mmCIF file of C-alpha atoms and ligand atoms in Angstrom:
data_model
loop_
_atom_site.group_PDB
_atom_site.id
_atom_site.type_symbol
_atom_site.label_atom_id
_atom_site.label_comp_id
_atom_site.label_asym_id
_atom_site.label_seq_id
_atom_site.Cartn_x
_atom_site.Cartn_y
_atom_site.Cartn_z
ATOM 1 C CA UNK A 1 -143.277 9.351 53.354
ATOM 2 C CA UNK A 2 -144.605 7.921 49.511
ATOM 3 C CA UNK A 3 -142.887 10.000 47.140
ATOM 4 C CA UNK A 4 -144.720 8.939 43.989
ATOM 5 C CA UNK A 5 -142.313 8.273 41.141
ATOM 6 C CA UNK A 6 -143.747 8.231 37.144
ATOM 7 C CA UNK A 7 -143.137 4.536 36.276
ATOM 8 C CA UNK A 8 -142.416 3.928 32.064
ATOM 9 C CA UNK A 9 -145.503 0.955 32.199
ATOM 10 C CA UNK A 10 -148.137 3.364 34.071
ATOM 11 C CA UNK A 11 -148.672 5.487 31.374
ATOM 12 C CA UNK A 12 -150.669 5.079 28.755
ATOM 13 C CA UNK A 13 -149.006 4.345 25.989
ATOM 14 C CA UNK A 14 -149.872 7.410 23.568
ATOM 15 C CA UNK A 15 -147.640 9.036 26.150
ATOM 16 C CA UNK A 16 -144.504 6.742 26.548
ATOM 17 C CA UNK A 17 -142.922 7.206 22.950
ATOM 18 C CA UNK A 18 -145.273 7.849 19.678
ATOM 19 C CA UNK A 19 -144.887 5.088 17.364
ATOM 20 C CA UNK A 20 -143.828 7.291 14.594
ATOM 21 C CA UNK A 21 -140.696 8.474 16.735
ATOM 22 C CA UNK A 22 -140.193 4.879 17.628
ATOM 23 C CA UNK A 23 -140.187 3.576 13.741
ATOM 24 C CA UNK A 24 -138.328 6.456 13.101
ATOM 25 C CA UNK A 25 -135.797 5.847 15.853
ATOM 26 C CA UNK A 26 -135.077 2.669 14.845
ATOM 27 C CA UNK A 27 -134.954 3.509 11.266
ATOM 28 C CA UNK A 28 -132.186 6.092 12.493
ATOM 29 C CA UNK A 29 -130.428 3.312 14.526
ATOM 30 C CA UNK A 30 -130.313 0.792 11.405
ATOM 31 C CA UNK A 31 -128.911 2.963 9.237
ATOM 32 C CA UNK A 32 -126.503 3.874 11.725
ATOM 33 C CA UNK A 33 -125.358 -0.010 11.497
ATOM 34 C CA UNK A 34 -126.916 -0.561 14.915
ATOM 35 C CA UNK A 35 -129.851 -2.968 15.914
ATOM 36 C CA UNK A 36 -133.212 -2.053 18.217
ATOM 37 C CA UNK A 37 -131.667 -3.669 20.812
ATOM 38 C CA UNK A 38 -130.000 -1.002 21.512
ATOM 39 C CA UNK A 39 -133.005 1.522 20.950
ATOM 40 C CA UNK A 40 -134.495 1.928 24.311
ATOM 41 C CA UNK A 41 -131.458 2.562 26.181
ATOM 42 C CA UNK A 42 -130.675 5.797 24.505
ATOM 43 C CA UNK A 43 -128.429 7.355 27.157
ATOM 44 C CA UNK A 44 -126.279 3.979 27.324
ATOM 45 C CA UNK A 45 -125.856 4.140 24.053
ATOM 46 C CA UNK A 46 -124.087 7.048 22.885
ATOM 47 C CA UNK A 47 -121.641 5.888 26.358
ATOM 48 C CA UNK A 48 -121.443 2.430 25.221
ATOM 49 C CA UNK A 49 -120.459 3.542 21.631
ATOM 50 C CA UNK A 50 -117.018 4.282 22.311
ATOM 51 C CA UNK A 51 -116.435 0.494 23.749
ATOM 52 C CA UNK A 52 -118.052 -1.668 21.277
ATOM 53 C CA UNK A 53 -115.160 -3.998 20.896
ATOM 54 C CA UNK A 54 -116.159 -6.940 22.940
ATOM 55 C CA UNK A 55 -118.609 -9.303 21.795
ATOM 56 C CA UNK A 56 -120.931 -8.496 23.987
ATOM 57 C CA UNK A 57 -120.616 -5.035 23.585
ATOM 58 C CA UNK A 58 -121.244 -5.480 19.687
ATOM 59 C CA UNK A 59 -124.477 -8.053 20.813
ATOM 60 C CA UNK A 60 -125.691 -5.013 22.787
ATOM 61 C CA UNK A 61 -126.136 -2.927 19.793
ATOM 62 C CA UNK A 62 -127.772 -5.666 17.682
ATOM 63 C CA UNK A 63 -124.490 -6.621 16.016
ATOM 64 C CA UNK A 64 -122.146 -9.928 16.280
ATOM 65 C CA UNK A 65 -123.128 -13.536 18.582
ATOM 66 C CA UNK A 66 -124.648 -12.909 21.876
ATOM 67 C CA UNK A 67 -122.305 -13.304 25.069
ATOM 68 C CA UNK A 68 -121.391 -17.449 25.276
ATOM 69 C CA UNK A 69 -123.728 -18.903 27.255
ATOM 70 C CA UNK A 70 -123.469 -22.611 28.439
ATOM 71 C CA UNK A 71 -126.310 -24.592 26.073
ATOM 72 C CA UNK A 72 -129.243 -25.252 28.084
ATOM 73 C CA UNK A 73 -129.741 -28.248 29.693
ATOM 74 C CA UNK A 74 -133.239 -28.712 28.651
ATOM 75 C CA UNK A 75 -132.914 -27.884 24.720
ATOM 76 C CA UNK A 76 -133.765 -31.537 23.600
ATOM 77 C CA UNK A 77 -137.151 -30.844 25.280
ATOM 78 C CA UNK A 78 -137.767 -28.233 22.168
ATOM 79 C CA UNK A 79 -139.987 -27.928 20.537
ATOM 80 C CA UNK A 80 -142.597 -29.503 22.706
ATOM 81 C CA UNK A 81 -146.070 -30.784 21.357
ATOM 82 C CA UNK A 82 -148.370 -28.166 20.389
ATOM 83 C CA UNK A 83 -151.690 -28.753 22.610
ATOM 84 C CA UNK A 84 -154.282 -27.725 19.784
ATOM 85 C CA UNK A 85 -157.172 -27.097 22.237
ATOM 86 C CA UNK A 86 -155.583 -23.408 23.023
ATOM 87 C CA UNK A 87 -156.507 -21.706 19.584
ATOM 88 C CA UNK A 88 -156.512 -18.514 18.822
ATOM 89 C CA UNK A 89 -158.044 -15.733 16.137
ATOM 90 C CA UNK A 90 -154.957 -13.611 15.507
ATOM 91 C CA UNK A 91 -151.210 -14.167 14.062
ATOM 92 C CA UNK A 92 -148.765 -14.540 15.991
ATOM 93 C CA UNK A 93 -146.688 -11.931 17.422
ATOM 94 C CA UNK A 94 -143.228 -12.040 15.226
ATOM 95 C CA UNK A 95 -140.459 -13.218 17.900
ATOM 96 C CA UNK A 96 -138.400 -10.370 17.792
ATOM 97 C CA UNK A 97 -141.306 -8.372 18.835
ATOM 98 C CA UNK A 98 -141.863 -10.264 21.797
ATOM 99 C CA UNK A 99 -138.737 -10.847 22.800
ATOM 100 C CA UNK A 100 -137.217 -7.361 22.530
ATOM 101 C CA UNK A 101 -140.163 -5.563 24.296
ATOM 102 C CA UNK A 102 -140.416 -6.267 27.602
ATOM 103 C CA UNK A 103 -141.140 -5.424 31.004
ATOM 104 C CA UNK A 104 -138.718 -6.869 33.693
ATOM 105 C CA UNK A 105 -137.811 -3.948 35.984
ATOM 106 C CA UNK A 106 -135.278 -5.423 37.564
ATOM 107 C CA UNK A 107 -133.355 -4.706 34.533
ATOM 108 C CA UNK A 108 -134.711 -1.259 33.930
ATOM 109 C CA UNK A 109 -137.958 0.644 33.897
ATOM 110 C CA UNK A 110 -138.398 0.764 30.537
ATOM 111 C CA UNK A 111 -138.787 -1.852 27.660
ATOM 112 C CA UNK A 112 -135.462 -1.922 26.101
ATOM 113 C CA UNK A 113 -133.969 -4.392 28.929
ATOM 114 C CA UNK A 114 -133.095 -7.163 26.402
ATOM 115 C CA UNK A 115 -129.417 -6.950 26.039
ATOM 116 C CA UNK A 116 -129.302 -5.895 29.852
ATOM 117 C CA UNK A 117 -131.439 -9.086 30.797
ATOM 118 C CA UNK A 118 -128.792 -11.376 29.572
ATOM 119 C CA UNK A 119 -126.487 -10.890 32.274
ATOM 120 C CA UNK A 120 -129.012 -13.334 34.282
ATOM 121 C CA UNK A 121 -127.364 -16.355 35.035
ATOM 122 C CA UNK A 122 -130.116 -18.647 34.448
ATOM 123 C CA UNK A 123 -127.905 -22.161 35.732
ATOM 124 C CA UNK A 124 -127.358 -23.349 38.298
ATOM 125 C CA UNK A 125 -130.705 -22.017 39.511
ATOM 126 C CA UNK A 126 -132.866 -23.527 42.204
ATOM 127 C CA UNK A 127 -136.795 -23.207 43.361
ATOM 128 C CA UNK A 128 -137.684 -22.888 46.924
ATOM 129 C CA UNK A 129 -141.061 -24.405 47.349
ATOM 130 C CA UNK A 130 -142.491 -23.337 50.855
ATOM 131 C CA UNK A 131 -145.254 -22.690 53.229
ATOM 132 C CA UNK A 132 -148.224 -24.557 53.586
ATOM 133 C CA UNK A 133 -146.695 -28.036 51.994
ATOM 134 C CA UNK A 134 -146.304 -31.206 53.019
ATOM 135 C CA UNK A 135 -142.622 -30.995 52.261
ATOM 136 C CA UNK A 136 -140.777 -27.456 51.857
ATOM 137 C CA UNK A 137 -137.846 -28.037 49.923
ATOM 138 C CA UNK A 138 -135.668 -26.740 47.098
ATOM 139 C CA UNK A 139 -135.507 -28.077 43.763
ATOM 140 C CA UNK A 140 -133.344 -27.751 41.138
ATOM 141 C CA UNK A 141 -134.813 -26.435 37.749
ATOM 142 C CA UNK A 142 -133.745 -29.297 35.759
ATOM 143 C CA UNK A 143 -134.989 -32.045 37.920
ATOM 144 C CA UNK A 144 -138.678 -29.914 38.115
ATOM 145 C CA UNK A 145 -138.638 -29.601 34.719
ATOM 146 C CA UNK A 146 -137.615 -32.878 33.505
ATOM 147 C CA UNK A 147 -140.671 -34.319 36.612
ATOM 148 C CA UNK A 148 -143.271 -32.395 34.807
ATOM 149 C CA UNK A 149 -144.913 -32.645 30.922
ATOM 150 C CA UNK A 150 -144.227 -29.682 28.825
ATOM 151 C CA UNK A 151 -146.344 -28.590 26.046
ATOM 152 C CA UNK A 152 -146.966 -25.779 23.688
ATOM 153 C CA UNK A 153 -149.735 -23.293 23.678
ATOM 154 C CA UNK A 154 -150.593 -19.928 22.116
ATOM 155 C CA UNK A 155 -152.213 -17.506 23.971
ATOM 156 C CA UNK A 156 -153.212 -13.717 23.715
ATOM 157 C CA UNK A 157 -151.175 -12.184 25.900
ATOM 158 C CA UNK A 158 -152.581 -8.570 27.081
ATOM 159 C CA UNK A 159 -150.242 -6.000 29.206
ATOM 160 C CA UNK A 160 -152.655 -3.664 31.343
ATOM 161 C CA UNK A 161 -150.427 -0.716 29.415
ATOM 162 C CA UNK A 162 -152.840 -1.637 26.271
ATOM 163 C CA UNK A 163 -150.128 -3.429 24.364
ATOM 164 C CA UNK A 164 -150.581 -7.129 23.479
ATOM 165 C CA UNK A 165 -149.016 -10.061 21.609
ATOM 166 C CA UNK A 166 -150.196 -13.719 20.300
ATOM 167 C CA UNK A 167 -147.074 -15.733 21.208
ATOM 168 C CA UNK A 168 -146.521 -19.759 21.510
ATOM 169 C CA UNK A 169 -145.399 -20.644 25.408
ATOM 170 C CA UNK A 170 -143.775 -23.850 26.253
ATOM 171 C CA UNK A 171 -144.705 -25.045 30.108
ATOM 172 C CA UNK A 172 -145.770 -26.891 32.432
ATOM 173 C CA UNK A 173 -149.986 -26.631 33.305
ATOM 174 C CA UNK A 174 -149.988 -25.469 36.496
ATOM 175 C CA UNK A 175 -152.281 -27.640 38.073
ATOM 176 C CA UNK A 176 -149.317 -30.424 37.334
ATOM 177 C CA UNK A 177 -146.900 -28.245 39.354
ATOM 178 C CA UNK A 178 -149.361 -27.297 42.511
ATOM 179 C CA UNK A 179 -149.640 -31.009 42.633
ATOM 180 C CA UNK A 180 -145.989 -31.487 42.528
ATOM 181 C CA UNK A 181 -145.694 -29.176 45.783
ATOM 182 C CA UNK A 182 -148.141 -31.021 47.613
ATOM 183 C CA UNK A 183 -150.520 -28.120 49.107
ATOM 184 C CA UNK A 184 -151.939 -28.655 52.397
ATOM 185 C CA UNK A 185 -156.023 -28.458 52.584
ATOM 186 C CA UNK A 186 -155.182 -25.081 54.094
ATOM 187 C CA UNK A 187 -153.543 -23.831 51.558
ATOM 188 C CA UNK A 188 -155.588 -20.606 49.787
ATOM 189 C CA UNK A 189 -153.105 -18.957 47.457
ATOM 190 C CA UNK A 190 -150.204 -19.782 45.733
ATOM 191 C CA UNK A 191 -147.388 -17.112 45.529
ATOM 192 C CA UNK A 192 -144.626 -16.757 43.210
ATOM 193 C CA UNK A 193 -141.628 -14.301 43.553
ATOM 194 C CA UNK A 194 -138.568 -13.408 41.376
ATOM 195 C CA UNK A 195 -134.860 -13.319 42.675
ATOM 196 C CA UNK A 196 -133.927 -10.536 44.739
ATOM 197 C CA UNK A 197 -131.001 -8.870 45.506
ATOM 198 C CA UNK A 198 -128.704 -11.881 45.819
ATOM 199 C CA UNK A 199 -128.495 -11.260 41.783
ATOM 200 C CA UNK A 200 -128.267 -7.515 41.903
ATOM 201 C CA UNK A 201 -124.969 -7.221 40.625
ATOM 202 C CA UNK A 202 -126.676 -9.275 37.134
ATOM 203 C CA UNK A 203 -129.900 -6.847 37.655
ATOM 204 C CA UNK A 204 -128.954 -3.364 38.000
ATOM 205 C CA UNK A 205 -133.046 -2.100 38.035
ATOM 206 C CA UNK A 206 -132.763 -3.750 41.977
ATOM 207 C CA UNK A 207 -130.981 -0.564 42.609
ATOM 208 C CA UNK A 208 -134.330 1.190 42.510
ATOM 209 C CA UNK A 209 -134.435 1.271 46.116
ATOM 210 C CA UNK A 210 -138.301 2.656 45.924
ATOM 211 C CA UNK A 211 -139.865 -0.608 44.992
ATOM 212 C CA UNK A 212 -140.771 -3.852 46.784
ATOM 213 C CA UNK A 213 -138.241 -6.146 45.742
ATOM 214 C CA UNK A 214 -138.213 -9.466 45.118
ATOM 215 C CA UNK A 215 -141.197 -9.118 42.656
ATOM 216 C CA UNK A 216 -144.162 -11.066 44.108
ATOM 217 C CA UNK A 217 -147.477 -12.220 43.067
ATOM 218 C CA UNK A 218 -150.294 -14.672 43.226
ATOM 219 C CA UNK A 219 -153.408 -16.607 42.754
ATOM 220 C CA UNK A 220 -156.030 -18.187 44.535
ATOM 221 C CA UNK A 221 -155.510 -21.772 44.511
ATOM 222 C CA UNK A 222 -158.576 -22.423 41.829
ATOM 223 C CA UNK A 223 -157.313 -19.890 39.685
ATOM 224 C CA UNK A 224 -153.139 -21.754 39.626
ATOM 225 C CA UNK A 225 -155.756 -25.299 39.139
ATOM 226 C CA UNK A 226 -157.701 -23.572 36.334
ATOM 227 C CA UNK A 227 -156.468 -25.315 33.012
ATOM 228 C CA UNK A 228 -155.498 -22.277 31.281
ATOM 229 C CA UNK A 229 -152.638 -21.597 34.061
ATOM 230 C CA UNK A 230 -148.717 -21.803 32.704
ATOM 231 C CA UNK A 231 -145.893 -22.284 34.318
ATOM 232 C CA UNK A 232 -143.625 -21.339 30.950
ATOM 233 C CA UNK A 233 -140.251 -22.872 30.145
ATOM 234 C CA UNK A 234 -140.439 -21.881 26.980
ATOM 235 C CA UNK A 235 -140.999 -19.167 23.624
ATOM 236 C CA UNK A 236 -141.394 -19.983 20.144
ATOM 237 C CA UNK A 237 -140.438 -23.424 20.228
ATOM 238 C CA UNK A 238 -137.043 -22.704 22.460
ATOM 239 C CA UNK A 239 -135.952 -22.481 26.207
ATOM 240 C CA UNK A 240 -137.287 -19.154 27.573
ATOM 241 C CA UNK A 241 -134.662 -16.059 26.726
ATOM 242 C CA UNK A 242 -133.829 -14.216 30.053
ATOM 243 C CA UNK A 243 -135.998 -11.287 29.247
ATOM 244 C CA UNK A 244 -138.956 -13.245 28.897
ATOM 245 C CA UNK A 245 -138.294 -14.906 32.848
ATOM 246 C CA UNK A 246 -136.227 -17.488 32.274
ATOM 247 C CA UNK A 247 -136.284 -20.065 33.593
ATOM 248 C CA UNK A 248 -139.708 -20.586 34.955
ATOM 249 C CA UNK A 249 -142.571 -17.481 34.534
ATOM 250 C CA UNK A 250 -146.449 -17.943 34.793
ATOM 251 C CA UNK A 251 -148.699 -17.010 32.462
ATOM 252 C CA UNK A 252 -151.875 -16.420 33.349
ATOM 253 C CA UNK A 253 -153.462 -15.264 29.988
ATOM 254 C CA UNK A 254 -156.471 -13.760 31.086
ATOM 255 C CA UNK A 255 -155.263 -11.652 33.786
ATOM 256 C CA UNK A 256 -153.095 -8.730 32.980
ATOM 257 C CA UNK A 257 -149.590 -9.076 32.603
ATOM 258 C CA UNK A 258 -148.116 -7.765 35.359
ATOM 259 C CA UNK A 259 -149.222 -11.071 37.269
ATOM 260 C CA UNK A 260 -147.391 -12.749 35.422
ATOM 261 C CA UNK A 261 -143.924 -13.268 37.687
ATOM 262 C CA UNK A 262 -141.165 -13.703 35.869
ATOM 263 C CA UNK A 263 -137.691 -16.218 36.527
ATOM 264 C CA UNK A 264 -139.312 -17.380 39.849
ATOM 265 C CA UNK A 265 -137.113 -18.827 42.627
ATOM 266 C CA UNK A 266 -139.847 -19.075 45.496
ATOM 267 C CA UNK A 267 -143.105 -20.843 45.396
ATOM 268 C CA UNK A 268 -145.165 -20.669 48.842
ATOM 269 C CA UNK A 269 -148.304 -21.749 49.493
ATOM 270 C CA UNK A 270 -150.532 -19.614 51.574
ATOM 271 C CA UNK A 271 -153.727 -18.925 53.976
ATOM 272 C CA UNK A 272 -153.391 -15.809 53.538
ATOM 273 C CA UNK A 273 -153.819 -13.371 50.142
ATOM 274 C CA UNK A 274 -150.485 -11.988 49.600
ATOM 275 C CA UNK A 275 -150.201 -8.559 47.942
ATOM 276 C CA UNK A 276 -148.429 -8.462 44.730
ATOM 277 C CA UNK A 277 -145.883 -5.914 44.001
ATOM 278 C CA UNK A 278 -147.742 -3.233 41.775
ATOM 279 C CA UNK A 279 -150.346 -3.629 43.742
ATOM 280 C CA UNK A 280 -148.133 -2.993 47.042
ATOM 281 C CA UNK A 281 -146.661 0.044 45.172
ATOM 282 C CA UNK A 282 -150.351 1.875 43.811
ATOM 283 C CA UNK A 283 -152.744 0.206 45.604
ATOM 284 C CA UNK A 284 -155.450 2.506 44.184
ATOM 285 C CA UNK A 285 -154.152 1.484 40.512
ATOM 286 C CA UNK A 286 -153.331 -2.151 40.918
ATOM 287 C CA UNK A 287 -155.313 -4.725 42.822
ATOM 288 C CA UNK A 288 -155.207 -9.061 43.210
ATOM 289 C CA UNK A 289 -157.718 -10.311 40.718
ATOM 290 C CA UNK A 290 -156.226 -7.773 38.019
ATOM 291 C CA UNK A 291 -158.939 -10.162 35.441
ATOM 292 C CA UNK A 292 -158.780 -8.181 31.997
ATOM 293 C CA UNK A 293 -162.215 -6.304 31.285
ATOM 294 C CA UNK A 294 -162.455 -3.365 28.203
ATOM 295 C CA UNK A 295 -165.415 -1.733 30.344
ATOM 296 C CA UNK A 296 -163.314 -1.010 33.467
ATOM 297 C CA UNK A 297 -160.547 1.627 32.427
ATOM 298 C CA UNK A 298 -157.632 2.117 34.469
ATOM 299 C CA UNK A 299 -157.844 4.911 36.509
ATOM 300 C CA UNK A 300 -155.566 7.069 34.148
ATOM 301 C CA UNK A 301 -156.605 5.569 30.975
ATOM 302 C CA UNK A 302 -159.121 3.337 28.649
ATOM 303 C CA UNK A 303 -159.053 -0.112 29.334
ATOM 304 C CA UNK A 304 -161.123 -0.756 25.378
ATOM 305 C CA UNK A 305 -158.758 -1.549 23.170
ATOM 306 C CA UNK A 306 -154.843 -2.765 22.502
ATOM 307 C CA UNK A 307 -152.229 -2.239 20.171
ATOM 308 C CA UNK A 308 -150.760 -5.683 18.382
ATOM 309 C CA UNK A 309 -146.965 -5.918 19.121
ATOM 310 C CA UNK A 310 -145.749 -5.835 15.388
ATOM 311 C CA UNK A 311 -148.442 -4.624 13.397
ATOM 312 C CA UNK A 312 -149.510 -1.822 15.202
ATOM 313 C CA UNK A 313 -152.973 -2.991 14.379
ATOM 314 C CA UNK A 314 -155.756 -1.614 17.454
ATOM 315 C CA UNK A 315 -158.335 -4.056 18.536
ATOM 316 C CA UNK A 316 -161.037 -3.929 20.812
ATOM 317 C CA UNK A 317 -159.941 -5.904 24.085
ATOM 318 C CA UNK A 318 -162.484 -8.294 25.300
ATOM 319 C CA UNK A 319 -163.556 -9.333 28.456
ATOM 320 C CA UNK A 320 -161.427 -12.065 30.382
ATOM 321 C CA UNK A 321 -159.409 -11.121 27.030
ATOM 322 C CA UNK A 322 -161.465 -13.888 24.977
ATOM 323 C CA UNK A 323 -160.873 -16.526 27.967
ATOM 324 C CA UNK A 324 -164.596 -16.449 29.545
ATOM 325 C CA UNK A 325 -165.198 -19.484 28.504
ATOM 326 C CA UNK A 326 -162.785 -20.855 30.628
ATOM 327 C CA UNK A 327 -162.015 -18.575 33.767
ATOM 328 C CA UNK A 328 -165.569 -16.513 33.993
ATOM 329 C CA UNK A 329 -166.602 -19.638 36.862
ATOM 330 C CA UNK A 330 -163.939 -18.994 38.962
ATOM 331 C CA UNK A 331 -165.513 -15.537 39.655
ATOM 332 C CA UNK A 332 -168.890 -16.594 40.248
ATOM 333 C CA UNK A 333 -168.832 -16.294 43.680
ATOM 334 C CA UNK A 334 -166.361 -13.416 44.054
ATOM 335 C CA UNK A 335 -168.238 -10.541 42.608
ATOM 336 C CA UNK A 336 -168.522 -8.209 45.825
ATOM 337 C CA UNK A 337 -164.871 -8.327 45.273
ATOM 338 C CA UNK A 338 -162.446 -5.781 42.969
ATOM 339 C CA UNK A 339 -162.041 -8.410 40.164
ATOM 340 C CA UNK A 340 -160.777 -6.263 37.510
ATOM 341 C CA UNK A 341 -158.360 -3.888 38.507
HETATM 342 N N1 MTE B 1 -141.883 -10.076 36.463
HETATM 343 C C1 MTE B 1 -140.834 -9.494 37.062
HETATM 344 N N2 MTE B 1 -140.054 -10.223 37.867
HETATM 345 N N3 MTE B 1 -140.522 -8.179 36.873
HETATM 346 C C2 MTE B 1 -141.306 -7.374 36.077
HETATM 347 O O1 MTE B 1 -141.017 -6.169 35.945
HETATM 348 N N4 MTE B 1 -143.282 -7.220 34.645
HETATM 349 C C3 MTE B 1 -144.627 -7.753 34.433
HETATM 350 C C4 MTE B 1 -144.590 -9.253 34.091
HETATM 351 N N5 MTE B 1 -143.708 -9.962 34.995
HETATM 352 C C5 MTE B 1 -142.438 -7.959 35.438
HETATM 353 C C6 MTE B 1 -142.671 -9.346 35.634
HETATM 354 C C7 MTE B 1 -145.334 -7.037 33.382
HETATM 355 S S1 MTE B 1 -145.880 -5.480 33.802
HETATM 356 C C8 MTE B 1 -145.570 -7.585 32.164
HETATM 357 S S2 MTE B 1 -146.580 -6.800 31.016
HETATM 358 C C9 MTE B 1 -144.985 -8.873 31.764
HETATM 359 O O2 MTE B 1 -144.114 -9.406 32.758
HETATM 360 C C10 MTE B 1 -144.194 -8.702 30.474
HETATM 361 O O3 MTE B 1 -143.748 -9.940 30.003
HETATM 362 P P1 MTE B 1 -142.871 -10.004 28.676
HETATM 363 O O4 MTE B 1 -141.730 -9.052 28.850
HETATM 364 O O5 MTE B 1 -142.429 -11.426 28.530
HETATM 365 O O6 MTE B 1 -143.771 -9.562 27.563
#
């Protein structure tokens, strides 16, 4: 039997934590000496207190180097060239913003997985590509990325929670990568998952036996050719942090974000649709197309506007979240079908 659990990203914001408290938190935390990493996690932290003598333990709460981490392999491909055509109409998101505010539930249901997150051994770390191909095989992230040109682009990036951010990806286009798999003609979807539990003992949110690990989504195969498609390497001018899905997370910036799959190890090629994993979990809630529209609300709240990670600032969302010009073709001939959900 479904036993319907309340999941931190389903409800509207106004109801997850008011901003004020949040501000007020953190104010709290800083003059406590500790950092907002540590905000989120409020339970861990007054039993982590007691034991902040490691490193790590002192990263955790914001203070003292992060755990040593082997440099990555790929940091002389930083920063990459800026591809100018991708503008956009709004600052950018400050970093720590968007990289301290996340959704990756396999470190948590809740946005404070940061310090968690970098338990994720991101090397060695390979990508199975599968299915309809000419050639299944496995390939090891540096050789992929090193095959493929990486440039920079800032997008709007909007979460279907209503929060959204203006941050500068690193990646690959994705139509450069689909090629690289070689796709048979029968090929109709591409589909992308995230490790499973062969890392649970990194990713202690895979213990949340409810949900429909490994974390799975997809596109139709226009949509991953479409040249606004991402497969990111890269944040603000640097490898991606774990948090943000490193190594390798698409970014499809006018679809909401929860398409977006994060530190993908599995790329399959498919006749059939596959169903993603929010959409597995609340099919009513969460469908395939999940194309960003202010005039169709979610079914538990209003779809019109989004707060700006950082300023606070709320702004009207806009349709295809300001991408028509690029994406609104692709959906030509699909409109008997649920393209905004
Ligand atoms: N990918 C995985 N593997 N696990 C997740 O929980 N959350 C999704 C998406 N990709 C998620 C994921 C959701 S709901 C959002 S809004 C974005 O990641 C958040 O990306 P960010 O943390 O880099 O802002």
């Amino acid at each position: 039997m479904w036993i319907k659990r309340r999941r931190g990203w389903e409800i509207p914001e106004s109801r997850i934590t008011p901003e004020a408290h949040f501000r007020n938190r953190r104010a709290l935390l800083k003059a406590m000496g500790l950092g907002a990493g540590a905000i989120a996690g409020g339970g861990a932290l007054v039993a982590g207190l007691g034991s902040m003598r490691t490193a790590e333990a002192q990263w955790r709460f914001g203070r003292g180097p992060a755990p040593e981490r082997a440099p990555d392999p790929t940091a002389d491909l930083y920063p990459a060239r800026r591809n100018e055509r991708y503008t956009v109409d709004r600052a950018l998101t400050p970093e720590r913003e968007a990289t301290t505010y996340n959704n990756f539930y396999e470190f948590g249901s809740h946005k404070g997985i940061a310090s968690a997150a970098q338990r994720l051994p991101v090397r060695p770390w390979q990508v199975r590509i599968e299915g309809l191909v000419k050639n299944p095989r496995t390939v090891d992230i540096d050789t992929l990325i090193r095959a493929l040109p990486l440039e920079e682009r800032v997008y709007r990036f909007r979460c279907v929670e209503a929060w959204a951010m203006t941050v500068p990806w690193t990646g690959i286009p994705m139509a450069k990568l689909v090629e690289y798999c070689e796709p048979l003609g029968s090929a109709k979807y591409v589909v992308m998952a995230t490790f499973g539990q062969e890392l649970s003992q990194h990713a202690p949110g895979l213990r949340q036996s409810w949900y429909p690990w490994p974390y799975t989504d997809g596109l139709a195969i226009d949509e991953a050719m479409n040249e606004l498609s991402l497969i990111a390497t890269g944040i603000y001018g640097k490898p991606l942090p774990p948090q943000n899905g490193a190594p390798l997370r698409l970014i499809t910036p006018w679809k909401y974000g929860f398409k977006q799959v994060k530190s993908i190890v599995r790329i399959a090629f498919t006749e059939e649709r596959p169903k993603g994993f929010w959409e597995e979990v609340q099919p009513s809630e969460y469908g395939f197309w999940a194309n960003i529209n202010p005039e169709v609300p979610h079914p538990r709240w209003s779809q019109a506007e989004e707060r700006l990670l950082g300023s606070g600032e709320r702004v009207p969302t806009r349709l295809y979240n300001g991408y028509g010009d690029f994406v609104a073709n692709l959906y030509v001939n699909r409109r008997n079908e649920r393209l905004f959900a």
